[in-house]
Short mmCIF file of N, CA and C in Angstrom, two decimals:
data_model
loop_
_atom_site.label_atom_id
_atom_site.label_comp_id
_atom_site.label_asym_id
_atom_site.label_seq_id
_atom_site.Cartn_x
_atom_site.Cartn_y
_atom_site.Cartn_z
N GLN D 1 -4.67 21.74 -17.99
CA GLN D 1 -3.60 20.78 -18.21
C GLN D 1 -2.27 21.32 -17.72
N ASN D 2 -1.96 22.61 -17.90
CA ASN D 2 -0.69 23.14 -17.42
C ASN D 2 -0.53 22.95 -15.92
N ASN D 3 -1.60 23.17 -15.18
CA ASN D 3 -1.54 23.00 -13.74
C ASN D 3 -1.23 21.55 -13.38
N VAL D 4 -1.81 20.62 -14.07
CA VAL D 4 -1.55 19.20 -13.81
C VAL D 4 -0.10 18.86 -14.12
N ASP D 5 0.48 19.45 -15.15
CA ASP D 5 1.87 19.16 -15.51
C ASP D 5 2.85 19.63 -14.46
N ASN D 6 2.49 20.66 -13.70
CA ASN D 6 3.42 21.26 -12.75
C ASN D 6 3.18 20.88 -11.30
N GLU D 7 2.10 20.21 -10.98
CA GLU D 7 1.80 19.86 -9.61
C GLU D 7 1.43 18.39 -9.49
N ALA D 8 1.85 17.79 -8.39
CA ALA D 8 1.49 16.41 -8.14
C ALA D 8 0.02 16.33 -7.73
N ILE D 9 -0.64 15.29 -8.14
CA ILE D 9 -2.01 15.04 -7.74
C ILE D 9 -1.97 14.03 -6.61
N ASN D 10 -2.59 14.37 -5.48
CA ASN D 10 -2.57 13.48 -4.32
C ASN D 10 -3.70 12.47 -4.40
N CYS D 11 -3.39 11.31 -4.97
CA CYS D 11 -4.38 10.25 -5.05
C CYS D 11 -3.68 8.91 -5.17
N ILE D 12 -4.41 7.86 -4.89
CA ILE D 12 -3.92 6.50 -5.07
C ILE D 12 -4.66 5.92 -6.27
N ASN D 13 -3.92 5.45 -7.24
CA ASN D 13 -4.52 4.84 -8.41
C ASN D 13 -4.93 3.41 -8.09
N CYS D 14 -6.22 3.16 -8.04
CA CYS D 14 -6.75 1.82 -7.79
C CYS D 14 -7.30 1.25 -9.09
N MET D 15 -7.29 -0.06 -9.20
CA MET D 15 -7.79 -0.73 -10.41
C MET D 15 -7.09 -0.14 -11.64
N SER D 16 -5.77 -0.03 -11.57
CA SER D 16 -5.06 0.75 -12.57
C SER D 16 -3.82 0.06 -13.11
N HIS D 17 -3.90 -1.22 -13.38
CA HIS D 17 -2.74 -1.93 -13.90
C HIS D 17 -2.71 -2.01 -15.42
N SER D 18 -3.66 -1.41 -16.08
CA SER D 18 -3.65 -1.45 -17.54
C SER D 18 -2.62 -0.46 -18.10
N THR D 19 -2.20 -0.70 -19.31
CA THR D 19 -1.16 0.12 -19.92
C THR D 19 -1.55 1.58 -20.00
N GLU D 20 -2.79 1.89 -20.34
CA GLU D 20 -3.17 3.29 -20.45
C GLU D 20 -3.08 4.02 -19.10
N ASN D 21 -3.27 3.29 -18.02
CA ASN D 21 -3.12 3.91 -16.70
C ASN D 21 -1.66 4.11 -16.35
N ILE D 22 -0.81 3.19 -16.72
CA ILE D 22 0.61 3.33 -16.41
C ILE D 22 1.17 4.60 -17.04
N TYR D 23 0.67 4.98 -18.21
CA TYR D 23 1.14 6.21 -18.86
C TYR D 23 0.75 7.46 -18.08
N ARG D 24 -0.20 7.37 -17.18
CA ARG D 24 -0.66 8.52 -16.39
C ARG D 24 0.16 8.75 -15.13
N TYR D 25 1.08 7.87 -14.83
CA TYR D 25 1.82 8.00 -13.58
C TYR D 25 2.74 9.20 -13.54
N LYS D 26 2.87 9.89 -14.64
CA LYS D 26 3.61 11.15 -14.64
C LYS D 26 2.92 12.13 -13.69
N HIS D 27 1.62 12.01 -13.55
CA HIS D 27 0.84 12.95 -12.75
C HIS D 27 0.43 12.38 -11.39
N THR D 28 0.30 11.10 -11.29
CA THR D 28 -0.09 10.47 -10.02
C THR D 28 0.85 9.28 -9.81
N SER D 29 1.62 9.30 -8.75
CA SER D 29 2.71 8.33 -8.64
C SER D 29 2.49 7.21 -7.62
N ILE D 30 1.30 7.08 -7.06
CA ILE D 30 1.03 5.97 -6.14
C ILE D 30 -0.02 5.06 -6.77
N ILE D 31 0.27 3.75 -6.76
CA ILE D 31 -0.64 2.79 -7.37
C ILE D 31 -0.93 1.66 -6.39
N ARG D 32 -2.18 1.27 -6.31
CA ARG D 32 -2.56 0.09 -5.53
C ARG D 32 -1.97 -1.10 -6.25
N ALA D 33 -1.12 -1.86 -5.57
CA ALA D 33 -0.41 -2.97 -6.20
C ALA D 33 -1.12 -4.31 -6.02
N SER D 34 -2.35 -4.27 -5.53
CA SER D 34 -3.04 -5.52 -5.26
C SER D 34 -4.54 -5.33 -5.32
N ASP D 35 -5.22 -6.42 -5.13
CA ASP D 35 -6.65 -6.36 -4.88
C ASP D 35 -6.83 -5.78 -3.47
N ASP D 36 -8.05 -5.56 -3.07
CA ASP D 36 -8.32 -4.98 -1.75
C ASP D 36 -7.97 -5.95 -0.62
N PHE D 37 -7.79 -5.38 0.57
CA PHE D 37 -7.66 -6.14 1.81
C PHE D 37 -9.07 -6.54 2.22
N TYR D 38 -9.30 -7.84 2.34
CA TYR D 38 -10.62 -8.34 2.72
C TYR D 38 -10.55 -8.93 4.13
N PRO D 39 -10.88 -8.17 5.15
CA PRO D 39 -10.73 -8.65 6.52
C PRO D 39 -11.55 -9.89 6.84
N SER D 40 -12.69 -10.08 6.20
CA SER D 40 -13.56 -11.21 6.53
C SER D 40 -13.28 -12.46 5.69
N ARG D 41 -12.21 -12.44 4.90
CA ARG D 41 -11.85 -13.61 4.08
C ARG D 41 -10.47 -14.12 4.50
N PRO D 42 -10.42 -14.99 5.50
CA PRO D 42 -9.13 -15.46 6.03
C PRO D 42 -8.21 -16.06 4.97
N TYR D 43 -8.77 -16.73 3.99
CA TYR D 43 -7.97 -17.37 2.95
C TYR D 43 -7.30 -16.37 2.02
N SER D 44 -7.73 -15.11 2.06
CA SER D 44 -7.22 -14.12 1.11
C SER D 44 -5.93 -13.44 1.56
N HIS D 45 -5.56 -13.55 2.81
CA HIS D 45 -4.46 -12.73 3.33
C HIS D 45 -3.10 -13.11 2.76
N THR D 46 -2.76 -14.38 2.73
CA THR D 46 -1.47 -14.75 2.17
C THR D 46 -1.44 -14.51 0.66
N VAL D 47 -2.53 -14.77 -0.02
CA VAL D 47 -2.61 -14.51 -1.46
C VAL D 47 -2.47 -13.01 -1.73
N HIS D 48 -3.12 -12.20 -0.91
CA HIS D 48 -3.02 -10.73 -1.04
C HIS D 48 -1.56 -10.30 -0.96
N LEU D 49 -0.85 -10.80 0.05
CA LEU D 49 0.54 -10.37 0.25
C LEU D 49 1.47 -10.90 -0.83
N ILE D 50 1.25 -12.11 -1.29
CA ILE D 50 2.07 -12.63 -2.39
C ILE D 50 1.85 -11.81 -3.65
N ASN D 51 0.60 -11.53 -3.98
CA ASN D 51 0.30 -10.74 -5.18
C ASN D 51 0.89 -9.35 -5.11
N VAL D 52 0.74 -8.70 -3.97
CA VAL D 52 1.23 -7.33 -3.86
C VAL D 52 2.76 -7.30 -3.91
N ALA D 53 3.41 -8.30 -3.35
CA ALA D 53 4.88 -8.33 -3.41
C ALA D 53 5.36 -8.51 -4.85
N TYR D 54 4.78 -9.46 -5.57
CA TYR D 54 5.19 -9.67 -6.96
C TYR D 54 4.83 -8.47 -7.84
N ASN D 55 3.63 -7.93 -7.69
CA ASN D 55 3.25 -6.76 -8.48
C ASN D 55 4.17 -5.58 -8.21
N SER D 56 4.61 -5.44 -6.96
CA SER D 56 5.47 -4.32 -6.60
C SER D 56 6.83 -4.40 -7.29
N LEU D 57 7.31 -5.60 -7.58
CA LEU D 57 8.59 -5.73 -8.28
C LEU D 57 8.55 -5.00 -9.62
N PHE D 58 7.45 -5.11 -10.33
CA PHE D 58 7.30 -4.40 -11.61
C PHE D 58 6.91 -2.94 -11.40
N LEU D 59 5.90 -2.72 -10.59
CA LEU D 59 5.34 -1.38 -10.46
C LEU D 59 6.29 -0.37 -9.83
N ARG D 60 7.20 -0.83 -8.96
CA ARG D 60 8.11 0.11 -8.29
C ARG D 60 9.05 0.80 -9.27
N GLU D 61 9.16 0.27 -10.47
CA GLU D 61 10.01 0.91 -11.48
C GLU D 61 9.37 2.17 -12.07
N VAL D 62 8.05 2.30 -11.92
CA VAL D 62 7.36 3.47 -12.50
C VAL D 62 6.58 4.28 -11.48
N CYS D 63 6.41 3.76 -10.26
CA CYS D 63 5.62 4.48 -9.26
C CYS D 63 5.86 3.88 -7.88
N LEU D 64 5.20 4.43 -6.88
CA LEU D 64 5.28 3.92 -5.51
C LEU D 64 4.13 2.95 -5.28
N PRO D 65 4.43 1.67 -5.08
CA PRO D 65 3.35 0.70 -4.85
C PRO D 65 2.65 0.94 -3.51
N ASP D 66 1.35 0.77 -3.50
CA ASP D 66 0.53 0.87 -2.30
C ASP D 66 0.01 -0.53 -1.99
N TRP D 67 0.22 -0.98 -0.76
CA TRP D 67 -0.17 -2.34 -0.39
C TRP D 67 -1.53 -2.40 0.27
N ASP D 68 -2.28 -1.36 0.26
CA ASP D 68 -3.62 -1.25 0.84
C ASP D 68 -3.52 -1.21 2.37
N MET D 69 -4.60 -0.83 2.99
CA MET D 69 -4.64 -0.72 4.43
C MET D 69 -4.88 -2.08 5.07
N PHE D 70 -4.71 -2.16 6.38
CA PHE D 70 -5.05 -3.35 7.13
C PHE D 70 -5.58 -2.92 8.49
N GLN D 71 -6.07 -3.86 9.27
CA GLN D 71 -6.62 -3.57 10.60
C GLN D 71 -5.66 -4.12 11.66
N SER D 72 -5.25 -3.27 12.59
CA SER D 72 -4.22 -3.66 13.56
C SER D 72 -4.71 -4.66 14.60
N LEU D 73 -6.01 -4.84 14.77
CA LEU D 73 -6.54 -5.84 15.70
C LEU D 73 -7.01 -7.11 15.00
N HIS D 74 -6.83 -7.17 13.71
CA HIS D 74 -7.24 -8.34 12.93
C HIS D 74 -6.37 -9.54 13.29
N PRO D 75 -6.88 -10.77 13.24
CA PRO D 75 -6.06 -11.95 13.54
C PRO D 75 -4.78 -12.05 12.68
N SER D 76 -4.79 -11.50 11.47
CA SER D 76 -3.62 -11.53 10.60
C SER D 76 -2.83 -10.22 10.63
N ALA D 77 -3.08 -9.39 11.61
CA ALA D 77 -2.46 -8.05 11.66
C ALA D 77 -0.93 -8.12 11.69
N SER D 78 -0.37 -9.01 12.46
CA SER D 78 1.10 -9.10 12.54
C SER D 78 1.71 -9.46 11.20
N LEU D 79 1.08 -10.35 10.47
CA LEU D 79 1.55 -10.72 9.14
C LEU D 79 1.51 -9.52 8.20
N HIS D 80 0.39 -8.80 8.21
CA HIS D 80 0.26 -7.63 7.34
C HIS D 80 1.23 -6.53 7.74
N ALA D 81 1.40 -6.30 9.03
CA ALA D 81 2.32 -5.26 9.49
C ALA D 81 3.75 -5.58 9.08
N ALA D 82 4.17 -6.82 9.28
CA ALA D 82 5.54 -7.21 8.92
C ALA D 82 5.78 -7.05 7.42
N ALA D 83 4.82 -7.46 6.62
CA ALA D 83 4.97 -7.34 5.17
C ALA D 83 5.09 -5.89 4.74
N ARG D 84 4.30 -5.02 5.31
CA ARG D 84 4.35 -3.61 4.95
C ARG D 84 5.61 -2.94 5.48
N ALA D 85 6.10 -3.42 6.61
CA ALA D 85 7.32 -2.84 7.18
C ALA D 85 8.51 -3.03 6.25
N ILE D 86 8.55 -4.13 5.52
CA ILE D 86 9.66 -4.39 4.60
C ILE D 86 9.28 -4.11 3.14
N GLY D 87 8.04 -3.71 2.89
CA GLY D 87 7.55 -3.53 1.53
C GLY D 87 7.95 -2.23 0.86
N GLY D 88 8.49 -1.27 1.62
CA GLY D 88 8.85 0.01 1.01
C GLY D 88 7.65 0.81 0.58
N CYS D 89 6.52 0.57 1.19
CA CYS D 89 5.27 1.20 0.78
C CYS D 89 4.72 2.06 1.90
N PRO D 90 3.77 2.95 1.59
CA PRO D 90 3.09 3.66 2.67
C PRO D 90 2.37 2.65 3.57
N VAL D 91 2.29 2.95 4.85
CA VAL D 91 1.62 2.06 5.79
C VAL D 91 0.48 2.82 6.44
N TYR D 92 -0.72 2.29 6.33
CA TYR D 92 -1.86 2.90 6.99
C TYR D 92 -2.87 1.82 7.35
N VAL D 93 -3.68 2.12 8.33
CA VAL D 93 -4.64 1.15 8.85
C VAL D 93 -6.06 1.68 8.69
N SER D 94 -7.00 0.74 8.71
CA SER D 94 -8.41 1.10 8.60
C SER D 94 -9.14 0.85 9.92
N ASP D 95 -8.42 1.03 11.02
CA ASP D 95 -9.02 0.84 12.33
C ASP D 95 -10.03 1.94 12.65
N LYS D 96 -11.03 1.58 13.41
CA LYS D 96 -11.95 2.58 13.94
C LYS D 96 -11.21 3.36 15.02
N PRO D 97 -11.48 4.65 15.15
CA PRO D 97 -10.79 5.43 16.19
C PRO D 97 -10.95 4.77 17.56
N GLY D 98 -9.82 4.65 18.26
CA GLY D 98 -9.83 4.04 19.58
C GLY D 98 -9.87 2.52 19.58
N ASN D 99 -9.94 1.91 18.43
CA ASN D 99 -10.04 0.45 18.31
C ASN D 99 -8.84 -0.05 17.50
N HIS D 100 -7.66 -0.01 18.11
CA HIS D 100 -6.44 -0.40 17.43
C HIS D 100 -5.45 -1.02 18.42
N ASP D 101 -4.41 -1.60 17.88
CA ASP D 101 -3.36 -2.21 18.68
C ASP D 101 -2.15 -1.29 18.69
N PRO D 102 -2.03 -0.44 19.71
CA PRO D 102 -0.93 0.52 19.72
C PRO D 102 0.45 -0.14 19.76
N GLU D 103 0.58 -1.28 20.42
CA GLU D 103 1.88 -1.95 20.49
C GLU D 103 2.33 -2.44 19.11
N LEU D 104 1.42 -2.97 18.33
CA LEU D 104 1.75 -3.39 16.97
C LEU D 104 2.11 -2.18 16.11
N LEU D 105 1.33 -1.12 16.20
CA LEU D 105 1.58 0.06 15.38
C LEU D 105 2.90 0.75 15.75
N LYS D 106 3.28 0.70 17.02
CA LYS D 106 4.56 1.29 17.44
C LYS D 106 5.74 0.58 16.80
N LYS D 107 5.57 -0.69 16.47
CA LYS D 107 6.64 -1.45 15.82
C LYS D 107 6.90 -0.99 14.39
N LEU D 108 5.96 -0.23 13.83
CA LEU D 108 6.09 0.21 12.44
C LEU D 108 6.73 1.58 12.29
N VAL D 109 7.06 2.23 13.41
CA VAL D 109 7.67 3.56 13.36
C VAL D 109 8.87 3.62 14.31
N PHE D 110 9.76 4.59 14.06
CA PHE D 110 10.86 4.83 14.97
C PHE D 110 10.35 5.60 16.19
N LYS D 111 11.18 5.69 17.22
CA LYS D 111 10.77 6.36 18.46
C LYS D 111 10.36 7.81 18.22
N ASP D 112 10.96 8.46 17.22
CA ASP D 112 10.61 9.86 16.94
C ASP D 112 9.34 9.99 16.08
N GLY D 113 8.74 8.86 15.73
CA GLY D 113 7.50 8.88 14.94
C GLY D 113 7.72 8.78 13.44
N SER D 114 8.96 8.84 13.00
CA SER D 114 9.21 8.74 11.56
C SER D 114 9.06 7.28 11.11
N VAL D 115 8.81 7.11 9.84
CA VAL D 115 8.54 5.79 9.27
C VAL D 115 9.77 5.31 8.49
N PRO D 116 10.23 4.08 8.77
CA PRO D 116 11.36 3.57 7.99
C PRO D 116 10.96 3.37 6.54
N ARG D 117 11.84 3.71 5.63
CA ARG D 117 11.60 3.53 4.19
C ARG D 117 12.71 2.72 3.59
N ALA D 118 12.41 1.90 2.63
CA ALA D 118 13.42 1.10 1.95
C ALA D 118 14.34 2.02 1.14
N SER D 119 15.59 1.68 1.10
CA SER D 119 16.58 2.45 0.34
C SER D 119 16.78 1.81 -1.02
N GLN D 120 17.13 2.63 -2.00
CA GLN D 120 17.41 2.10 -3.33
C GLN D 120 18.89 1.85 -3.52
N SER D 121 19.70 2.11 -2.51
CA SER D 121 21.15 1.92 -2.66
C SER D 121 21.57 0.51 -2.34
#
């Protein structure tokens, strides 16, 4: 337990919106703010983004919301990329190696490769 108190645990808390899980964020500070990204369910994409945006309003007060991964070649990729670019969340994709849209992904980073982050000021 002492080691856990002094070091961050590198994990994403999934399925963790219950009160008992929120009390654990002292040790793990990233939480999945939504249901999963379902690439084969076209009707789920706007609902996914609405839910994650609203959940993030509450969750960002106690941890860093995670908006889940997306696929850069997916028909809804631009929508997902834009939402994550302004979401203040980590951005990552579930593309197969070599099977991605580099032009879309370049829009999510600065020329030096750093990732823009939302400011609290």
